[in-house]
Structures are given as structure tokens and as C-alpha cells.
Amino acid sequence: MLTRHDGELINESNTRGWLDEIYTGEWARHWEDAVTQSRDSFAETLTFPLPFEDTIALTQDFDRQFEGIEAILETDLPDYLRDLQAPETTAAGKLLASRYLIPLPERLAYATTYHKGAGVLTINGDYDPVYGLRSVAGDHRSKYNLGEIL
């Protein structure tokens, strides 16, 4: 649409008609089909097991569909480990520890470090409970140490 009007002064009153044309054309039908397929696929796979049952398959499917990862703040690692090792059961510990997990877009994977002992990604950042992860701190170059077994 913008290519057709390249170099022209854009009048805001024209944009509604442009949007109507875009959202009723071939692109709109393709987009609607993709959204409907994704919605239906998600609804089919979104089943919750009983409390304390393993949800790894659900987590993996979520990550696949939304191209996301989860990490905890580096500063929360001691509390995460404490909750993970709750005396009740392993499942209860996982449930307690899950409150520290922050959903992140997969594109932020470069800024995370895998903590082998906890089996979780960590990230150094500024987190706000209302707005989420506000910024990522530190050196984001490769964190692989020569000879390290992942």
C-alpha cells in the first residue's frame, strides 16, 4: 500500500480506506487462516494434567508455538534452589520454584546462562512485577567456556 503512494504526502483521512483494503484482501485471508490454524492447534494441545504431574510436554509445546523460553533472574537463584529442594516432594518443589520463571521471547536466549545444578536458564536484568523484564544487563557475548560440557 505504501509503495503505491511512495513520495506522496500522507493524509490521515486516507489511511482508514488503506487499512480496509489491506484487511479485506488476499493477505487478510492468509493471515486469518494462519491465526485460526494456530488457535485450533493450541486449543487441541492445551490440556492440564493433575496437580504435581509432569508438564514438560505442555511447556515444550508452548515454547514451540510461541517461540519463547523461560528464565529466572540471577538474583533469584538462591530462592529458586531453596524452593526446588522443598522437603515435601520433587513435584511440590518444582511448583514452588516455578513462581520465579519469567517468560521471555526466544530472541533473548543469547542473554541467558544455563545453570546446570538448577536445570534453569538465568538472566541478569531489571524486572518489574507489573511490567515484566525492563532491561537486560551485562556482557551478552558468548558465555560458553572452553571445555565446558553443557
XYZ file of N, CA, C and O in Angstrom:
600
model
N 0.830 -1.193 0.000
C 0.000 0.000 0.000
C 0.872 1.253 0.000
O 0.626 2.190 -0.751
N 1.892 1.257 0.844
C 2.761 2.428 0.920
C 3.578 2.605 -0.355
O 3.864 3.736 -0.751
N 3.921 1.518 -1.007
C 4.672 1.606 -2.265
C 3.850 2.338 -3.321
O 4.385 3.138 -4.089
N 2.565 2.091 -3.360
C 1.688 2.764 -4.333
C 1.644 4.274 -4.102
O 1.346 5.032 -5.013
N 1.904 4.698 -2.876
C 1.820 6.123 -2.534
C 3.188 6.697 -2.166
O 3.272 7.697 -1.458
N 4.231 6.058 -2.674
C 5.598 6.486 -2.387
C 5.820 7.932 -2.826
O 5.478 8.307 -3.947
N 6.373 8.724 -1.929
C 6.684 10.109 -2.247
C 5.539 11.072 -2.032
O 5.717 12.285 -2.097
N 4.345 10.551 -1.786
C 3.188 11.416 -1.570
C 3.105 11.851 -0.109
O 3.550 11.129 0.785
N 2.518 12.980 0.117
C 2.211 13.419 1.470
C 1.023 12.591 1.944
O 0.010 12.477 1.239
N 1.154 11.970 3.104
C 0.089 11.086 3.591
C -0.958 11.905 4.330
O -0.663 12.614 5.287
N -2.184 11.772 3.859
C -3.314 12.419 4.514
C -3.957 11.376 5.422
O -4.364 10.303 4.971
N -4.053 11.691 6.694
C -4.571 10.727 7.668
C -5.967 10.233 7.308
O -6.330 9.089 7.605
N -6.760 11.033 6.657
C -8.123 10.612 6.305
C -8.117 9.466 5.293
O -9.102 8.738 5.171
N -7.014 9.274 4.569
C -6.925 8.180 3.595
C -6.553 6.842 4.245
O -6.791 5.790 3.657
N -5.966 6.880 5.402
C -5.422 5.644 5.994
C -6.505 4.630 6.324
O -6.267 3.436 6.231
N -7.688 5.071 6.704
C -8.766 4.115 7.012
C -9.112 3.280 5.775
O -9.260 2.070 5.852
N -9.214 3.922 4.646
C -9.501 3.194 3.408
C -8.382 2.237 3.043
O -8.629 1.130 2.561
N -7.151 2.657 3.268
C -5.998 1.783 3.008
C -6.072 0.539 3.888
O -5.845 -0.576 3.426
N -6.357 0.756 5.175
C -6.440 -0.385 6.101
C -7.581 -1.319 5.728
O -7.439 -2.543 5.785
N -8.712 -0.754 5.343
C -9.835 -1.588 4.907
C -9.438 -2.441 3.709
O -9.776 -3.629 3.641
N -8.722 -1.850 2.764
C -8.277 -2.600 1.584
C -7.310 -3.716 1.971
O -7.403 -4.841 1.481
N -6.388 -3.418 2.866
C -5.406 -4.416 3.300
C -6.089 -5.581 4.006
O -5.818 -6.745 3.727
N -7.005 -5.261 4.926
C -7.608 -6.304 5.748
C -8.779 -7.016 5.086
O -9.419 -7.854 5.713
N -9.075 -6.711 3.849
C -10.096 -7.468 3.125
C -9.514 -8.173 1.910
O -10.224 -8.863 1.201
N -8.224 -8.048 1.691
C -7.585 -8.646 0.523
C -7.035 -10.035 0.785
O -7.325 -10.690 1.795
N -6.209 -10.496 -0.161
C -5.591 -11.828 -0.092
C -4.731 -11.985 1.148
O -4.741 -13.021 1.805
N -3.971 -10.945 1.484
C -3.119 -11.003 2.687
C -3.967 -11.271 3.925
O -3.596 -12.074 4.774
N -5.129 -10.618 4.023
C -6.000 -10.786 5.188
C -6.508 -12.221 5.289
O -6.559 -12.795 6.378
N -6.874 -12.801 4.162
C -7.361 -14.193 4.187
C -6.245 -15.137 4.629
O -6.466 -16.050 5.424
N -5.048 -14.920 4.122
C -3.901 -15.740 4.514
C -3.626 -15.589 6.013
O -3.411 -16.568 6.722
N -3.636 -14.360 6.499
C -3.384 -14.081 7.917
C -4.457 -14.732 8.782
O -4.155 -15.364 9.791
N -5.721 -14.599 8.403
C -6.817 -15.179 9.181
C -6.702 -16.702 9.227
O -6.914 -17.322 10.274
N -6.350 -17.330 8.120
C -6.168 -18.785 8.090
C -5.045 -19.208 9.037
O -5.176 -20.187 9.772
N -3.935 -18.477 9.022
C -2.797 -18.813 9.889
C -3.172 -18.659 11.354
O -2.827 -19.507 12.194
N -3.887 -17.607 11.691
C -4.308 -17.378 13.084
C -5.286 -18.461 13.518
O -5.171 -19.016 14.623
N -6.231 -18.793 12.676
C -7.213 -19.830 13.012
C -6.531 -21.179 13.216
O -6.839 -21.898 14.175
N -5.589 -21.516 12.350
C -4.870 -22.781 12.485
C -4.068 -22.807 13.787
O -4.080 -23.809 14.503
N -3.395 -21.725 14.112
C -2.619 -21.656 15.356
C -3.526 -21.759 16.574
O -3.218 -22.454 17.535
N -4.649 -21.063 16.537
C -5.596 -21.108 17.651
C -6.124 -22.527 17.864
O -6.151 -23.036 18.979
N -6.516 -23.179 16.788
C -7.061 -24.525 16.899
C -6.010 -25.515 17.389
O -6.301 -26.385 18.216
N -4.791 -25.390 16.893
C -3.709 -26.263 17.328
C -3.426 -26.079 18.812
O -3.240 -27.050 19.547
N -3.412 -24.837 19.251
C -3.169 -24.552 20.668
C -4.291 -25.126 21.528
O -4.037 -25.753 22.558
N -5.535 -24.943 21.115
C -6.675 -25.453 21.882
C -6.645 -26.979 21.993
O -6.994 -27.541 23.034
N -6.200 -27.651 20.932
C -6.129 -29.113 20.951
C -5.070 -29.634 21.923
O -5.238 -30.673 22.533
N -3.971 -28.915 22.030
C -2.867 -29.409 22.860
C -2.874 -28.853 24.275
O -2.118 -29.319 25.119
N -3.731 -27.881 24.549
C -3.744 -27.258 25.867
C -4.585 -28.085 26.833
O -5.762 -27.843 27.036
N -3.956 -29.081 27.396
C -4.613 -29.896 28.405
C -3.725 -29.905 29.638
O -2.510 -30.059 29.544
N -4.316 -29.700 30.767
C -3.557 -29.653 32.005
C -3.694 -30.974 32.754
O -4.803 -31.448 32.986
N -2.568 -31.554 33.135
C -2.625 -32.792 33.915
C -3.062 -32.491 35.350
O -3.307 -31.349 35.714
N -3.139 -33.535 36.113
C -3.480 -33.370 37.524
C -2.387 -32.574 38.232
O -1.246 -32.533 37.765
N -2.697 -31.947 39.365
C -1.671 -31.195 40.098
C -0.442 -32.056 40.387
O -0.555 -33.244 40.679
N 0.707 -31.462 40.263
C 2.004 -32.064 40.552
C 2.453 -33.085 39.514
O 3.477 -33.713 39.687
N 1.695 -33.269 38.429
C 2.149 -34.164 37.367
C 3.096 -33.400 36.449
O 3.038 -32.172 36.339
N 3.926 -34.124 35.757
C 4.921 -33.540 34.867
C 4.239 -32.792 33.718
O 3.353 -33.332 33.061
N 4.631 -31.550 33.505
C 4.062 -30.736 32.430
C 5.100 -30.394 31.376
O 4.931 -29.429 30.634
N 6.170 -31.165 31.291
C 7.242 -30.838 30.352
C 6.742 -30.814 28.908
O 7.129 -29.949 28.124
N 5.853 -31.723 28.545
C 5.332 -31.742 27.174
C 4.530 -30.478 26.887
O 4.640 -29.896 25.802
N 3.737 -30.030 27.853
C 2.968 -28.797 27.693
C 3.910 -27.602 27.571
O 3.712 -26.723 26.736
N 4.951 -27.580 28.377
C 5.934 -26.495 28.322
C 6.620 -26.464 26.965
O 6.772 -25.397 26.357
N 7.032 -27.614 26.473
C 7.709 -27.671 25.180
C 6.787 -27.234 24.050
O 7.214 -26.530 23.132
N 5.520 -27.634 24.126
C 4.575 -27.238 23.091
C 4.336 -25.729 23.138
O 4.275 -25.071 22.104
N 4.222 -25.174 24.332
C 4.064 -23.726 24.485
C 5.259 -23.005 23.872
O 5.100 -22.054 23.106
N 6.451 -23.463 24.220
C 7.665 -22.839 23.697
C 7.714 -22.924 22.173
O 8.095 -21.966 21.499
N 7.308 -24.070 21.619
C 7.317 -24.242 20.168
C 6.328 -23.286 19.514
O 6.640 -22.636 18.523
N 5.126 -23.179 20.084
C 4.102 -22.347 19.467
C 4.393 -20.853 19.603
O 4.048 -20.069 18.737
N 4.995 -20.471 20.701
C 5.199 -19.051 20.943
C 6.654 -18.632 20.834
O 6.988 -17.489 21.106
N 7.507 -19.573 20.438
C 8.930 -19.295 20.288
C 9.464 -18.571 21.509
O 10.108 -17.539 21.417
N 9.157 -19.123 22.670
C 9.565 -18.491 23.909
C 10.423 -19.400 24.764
O 10.529 -20.600 24.525
N 11.048 -18.800 25.747
C 11.837 -19.531 26.737
C 11.470 -18.979 28.105
O 10.770 -17.969 28.206
N 11.922 -19.643 29.140
C 11.725 -19.156 30.495
C 13.073 -19.086 31.175
O 13.934 -19.929 30.958
N 13.235 -18.087 32.013
C 14.468 -17.926 32.778
C 14.107 -17.314 34.125
O 13.002 -16.800 34.311
N 15.048 -17.396 35.046
C 14.871 -16.710 36.325
C 15.946 -15.636 36.432
O 16.978 -15.715 35.776
N 15.688 -14.644 37.244
C 16.705 -13.638 37.487
C 17.872 -14.270 38.234
O 17.661 -15.111 39.126
N 19.086 -13.881 37.895
C 20.259 -14.401 38.606
C 20.135 -14.157 40.105
O 20.534 -14.995 40.918
N 19.544 -13.025 40.475
C 19.404 -12.698 41.900
C 18.398 -13.606 42.607
O 18.424 -13.716 43.831
N 17.520 -14.254 41.846
C 16.531 -15.166 42.445
C 17.034 -16.603 42.544
O 16.329 -17.466 43.077
N 18.222 -16.878 42.034
C 18.724 -18.248 42.001
C 18.762 -18.910 43.385
O 18.295 -20.042 43.525
N 19.257 -18.253 44.443
C 19.252 -18.911 45.759
C 17.840 -19.284 46.227
O 17.621 -20.386 46.747
N 16.872 -18.392 46.018
C 15.488 -18.689 46.418
C 14.891 -19.792 45.553
O 14.150 -20.654 46.037
N 15.222 -19.779 44.266
C 14.747 -20.815 43.353
C 15.259 -22.184 43.803
O 14.496 -23.148 43.897
N 16.551 -22.262 44.114
C 17.140 -23.527 44.564
C 16.526 -23.983 45.880
O 16.256 -25.172 46.064
N 16.295 -23.051 46.784
C 15.673 -23.395 48.068
C 14.290 -23.996 47.846
O 13.942 -25.034 48.403
N 13.479 -23.340 47.011
C 12.132 -23.847 46.755
C 12.158 -25.158 45.986
O 11.334 -26.041 46.228
N 13.096 -25.296 45.069
C 13.214 -26.504 44.269
C 13.490 -27.722 45.153
O 13.042 -28.826 44.868
N 14.193 -27.490 46.238
C 14.564 -28.579 47.142
C 13.635 -28.658 48.343
O 14.031 -29.085 49.427
N 12.385 -28.256 48.144
C 11.395 -28.310 49.220
C 11.312 -29.726 49.761
O 11.391 -30.693 49.004
N 11.166 -29.858 51.070
C 11.192 -31.187 51.686
C 10.007 -32.078 51.334
O 10.091 -33.284 51.462
N 8.910 -31.495 50.859
C 7.718 -32.311 50.618
C 7.966 -33.354 49.527
O 8.099 -34.532 49.802
N 8.013 -32.910 48.288
C 8.260 -33.812 47.157
C 8.943 -33.020 46.053
O 8.917 -31.794 46.044
N 9.484 -33.723 45.107
C 10.104 -33.067 43.962
C 9.071 -32.250 43.197
O 9.336 -31.126 42.788
N 7.865 -32.790 43.021
C 6.816 -32.082 42.282
C 6.430 -30.797 43.003
O 6.247 -29.756 42.373
N 6.300 -30.840 44.308
C 5.949 -29.635 45.062
C 7.061 -28.600 44.960
O 6.800 -27.404 44.835
N 8.304 -29.062 45.002
C 9.430 -28.140 44.871
C 9.429 -27.445 43.525
O 9.673 -26.240 43.431
N 9.128 -28.196 42.463
C 9.058 -27.602 41.126
C 7.944 -26.557 41.060
O 8.101 -25.503 40.447
N 6.825 -26.873 41.679
C 5.707 -25.940 41.683
C 6.073 -24.664 42.434
O 5.805 -23.557 41.966
N 6.690 -24.803 43.588
C 7.114 -23.630 44.360
C 8.130 -22.797 43.583
O 8.050 -21.573 43.535
N 9.091 -23.451 42.988
C 10.158 -22.753 42.278
C 9.664 -22.085 40.997
O 10.248 -21.096 40.552
N 8.596 -22.588 40.404
C 8.116 -22.057 39.133
C 7.668 -20.600 39.231
O 7.590 -19.908 38.222
N 7.423 -20.108 40.431
C 6.987 -18.713 40.566
C 8.078 -17.719 40.163
O 7.799 -16.558 39.939
N 9.315 -18.182 40.069
C 10.421 -17.306 39.690
C 10.649 -17.268 38.174
O 11.430 -16.455 37.688
N 9.986 -18.143 37.444
C 10.192 -18.211 35.997
C 9.582 -17.007 35.297
O 8.453 -16.607 35.580
N 10.352 -16.438 34.387
C 9.917 -15.284 33.608
C 9.840 -15.719 32.146
O 10.839 -16.160 31.585
N 8.663 -15.608 31.510
C 8.583 -15.943 30.087
C 9.308 -14.886 29.266
O 9.149 -13.686 29.489
N 10.123 -15.344 28.331
C 10.920 -14.446 27.502
C 10.802 -14.854 26.044
O 10.643 -16.037 25.742
N 10.925 -13.896 25.136
C 10.986 -14.284 23.719
C 12.301 -15.008 23.459
O 13.323 -14.713 24.082
N 12.271 -15.963 22.560
C 13.460 -16.768 22.275
C 14.651 -15.919 21.838
O 15.800 -16.276 22.048
N 14.381 -14.741 21.282
C 15.475 -13.880 20.825
C 16.351 -13.387 21.969
O 17.430 -12.871 21.750
N 15.906 -13.537 23.228
C 16.723 -13.148 24.376
C 17.564 -14.311 24.912
O 18.251 -14.162 25.920
N 17.542 -15.435 24.223
C 18.324 -16.590 24.685
C 19.806 -16.258 24.801
O 20.498 -16.772 25.673
N 20.297 -15.386 23.927
C 21.722 -15.017 23.965
C 22.111 -14.396 25.302
O 23.275 -14.439 25.691
N 21.165 -13.811 26.012
C 21.462 -13.095 27.259
C 21.310 -13.979 28.488
O 21.431 -13.502 29.604
N 21.033 -15.265 28.275
C 20.827 -16.173 29.405
C 22.040 -17.073 29.603
O 22.865 -17.236 28.704
N 22.119 -17.635 30.785
C 23.143 -18.621 31.117
C 22.430 -19.840 31.686
O 21.517 -19.698 32.501
N 22.847 -21.012 31.263
C 22.232 -22.231 31.782
C 22.919 -22.625 33.085
O 24.131 -22.787 33.140
N 22.127 -22.775 34.139
C 22.635 -23.205 35.439
C 22.378 -24.702 35.550
O 21.227 -25.141 35.718
N 23.451 -25.489 35.423
C 23.309 -26.954 35.389
C 22.691 -27.507 36.662
O 21.846 -28.389 36.615
N 23.117 -26.998 37.820
C 22.624 -27.534 39.090
C 21.129 -27.366 39.271
O 20.464 -28.223 39.848
N 20.596 -26.274 38.760
C 19.168 -26.000 38.911
C 18.372 -26.420 37.680
O 17.153 -26.523 37.730
N 19.085 -26.650 36.564
C 18.394 -27.017 35.330
C 17.529 -25.892 34.803
O 16.426 -26.128 34.311
N 18.018 -24.651 34.915
C 17.220 -23.496 34.515
C 18.122 -22.438 33.884
O 19.312 -22.365 34.179
N 17.532 -21.649 32.993
C 18.236 -20.505 32.437
C 18.148 -19.347 33.422
O 17.117 -19.144 34.064
N 19.228 -18.571 33.534
C 19.219 -17.374 34.372
C 19.509 -16.174 33.496
O 20.147 -16.290 32.441
N 19.039 -15.023 33.937
C 19.266 -13.782 33.206
C 19.529 -12.667 34.200
O 18.949 -12.654 35.293
N 20.426 -11.782 33.846
C 20.744 -10.635 34.683
C 19.972 -9.450 34.119
O 20.261 -8.979 33.021
N 18.965 -8.996 34.849
C 18.161 -7.902 34.324
C 17.371 -7.198 35.398
O 17.403 -7.562 36.572
N 16.666 -6.182 34.963
C 15.798 -5.399 35.836
C 14.371 -5.866 35.585
O 13.846 -5.725 34.476
N 13.744 -6.405 36.621
C 12.405 -6.976 36.477
C 11.416 -6.207 37.346
O 11.675 -5.923 38.504
N 10.295 -5.877 36.758
C 9.213 -5.198 37.476
C 8.018 -6.147 37.495
O 7.634 -6.663 36.440
N 7.406 -6.400 38.660
C 6.292 -7.358 38.715
C 5.082 -6.954 37.876
O 4.294 -7.802 37.487
N 4.928 -5.684 37.580
C 3.800 -5.234 36.764
C 4.161 -5.223 35.278
O 3.415 -5.714 34.440
N 5.334 -4.696 34.940
C 5.715 -4.514 33.541
C 6.615 -5.608 32.992
O 6.903 -5.640 31.809
N 7.085 -6.509 33.844
C 7.942 -7.590 33.375
C 9.399 -7.166 33.289
O 9.835 -6.244 33.984
N 10.126 -7.831 32.421
C 11.556 -7.564 32.263
C 11.737 -6.230 31.563
O 11.337 -6.054 30.428
N 12.342 -5.280 32.276
C 12.503 -3.916 31.754
C 13.795 -3.756 30.960
O 13.845 -3.011 30.002
N 14.855 -4.449 31.407
C 16.133 -4.347 30.700
C 16.982 -5.558 31.038
O 16.752 -6.238 32.031
N 17.955 -5.814 30.180
C 18.894 -6.904 30.374
C 20.268 -6.283 30.577
O 20.676 -5.409 29.823
N 20.971 -6.736 31.622
C 22.268 -6.152 31.950
C 23.393 -7.118 31.614
O 23.176 -8.310 31.440
N 24.593 -6.584 31.551
C 25.778 -7.418 31.428
C 26.280 -7.578 30.016
O 25.744 -7.034 29.058
N 27.341 -8.365 29.925
C 28.008 -8.661 28.659
C 27.260 -9.811 27.997
O 27.134 -10.882 28.564
N 26.758 -9.589 26.788
C 25.938 -10.600 26.129
C 26.665 -11.355 25.041
O 26.053 -11.951 24.169
N 27.992 -11.335 25.080
C 28.729 -12.168 24.136
C 28.605 -13.623 24.568
O 28.085 -13.924 25.628
N 29.118 -14.514 23.774
C 29.024 -15.939 24.074
C 29.474 -16.235 25.494
O 30.495 -15.753 25.941
N 28.689 -17.044 26.183
C 29.009 -17.373 27.563
C 29.578 -18.776 27.685
O 29.693 -19.306 28.763
N 29.918 -19.396 26.568
C 30.473 -20.736 26.596
C 31.931 -20.664 27.025
O 32.707 -19.870 26.510
N 32.289 -21.468 28.011
C 33.676 -21.566 28.453
C 34.311 -22.788 27.815
O 33.744 -23.881 27.860
N 35.481 -22.600 27.222
C 36.174 -23.668 26.538
C 36.264 -24.898 27.442
O 36.683 -24.804 28.594
N 35.843 -26.037 26.924
C 35.916 -27.283 27.675
C 34.671 -27.566 28.521
O 34.544 -28.628 29.086
N 33.750 -26.616 28.596
C 32.554 -26.805 29.402
C 31.620 -27.794 28.726
O 31.382 -27.728 27.524
N 31.102 -28.724 29.484
C 30.138 -29.690 28.955
C 28.756 -29.195 29.309
O 28.449 -28.998 30.477
N 27.950 -28.979 28.292
C 26.613 -28.420 28.535
C 25.619 -29.465 28.849
O 25.355 -30.433 28.614
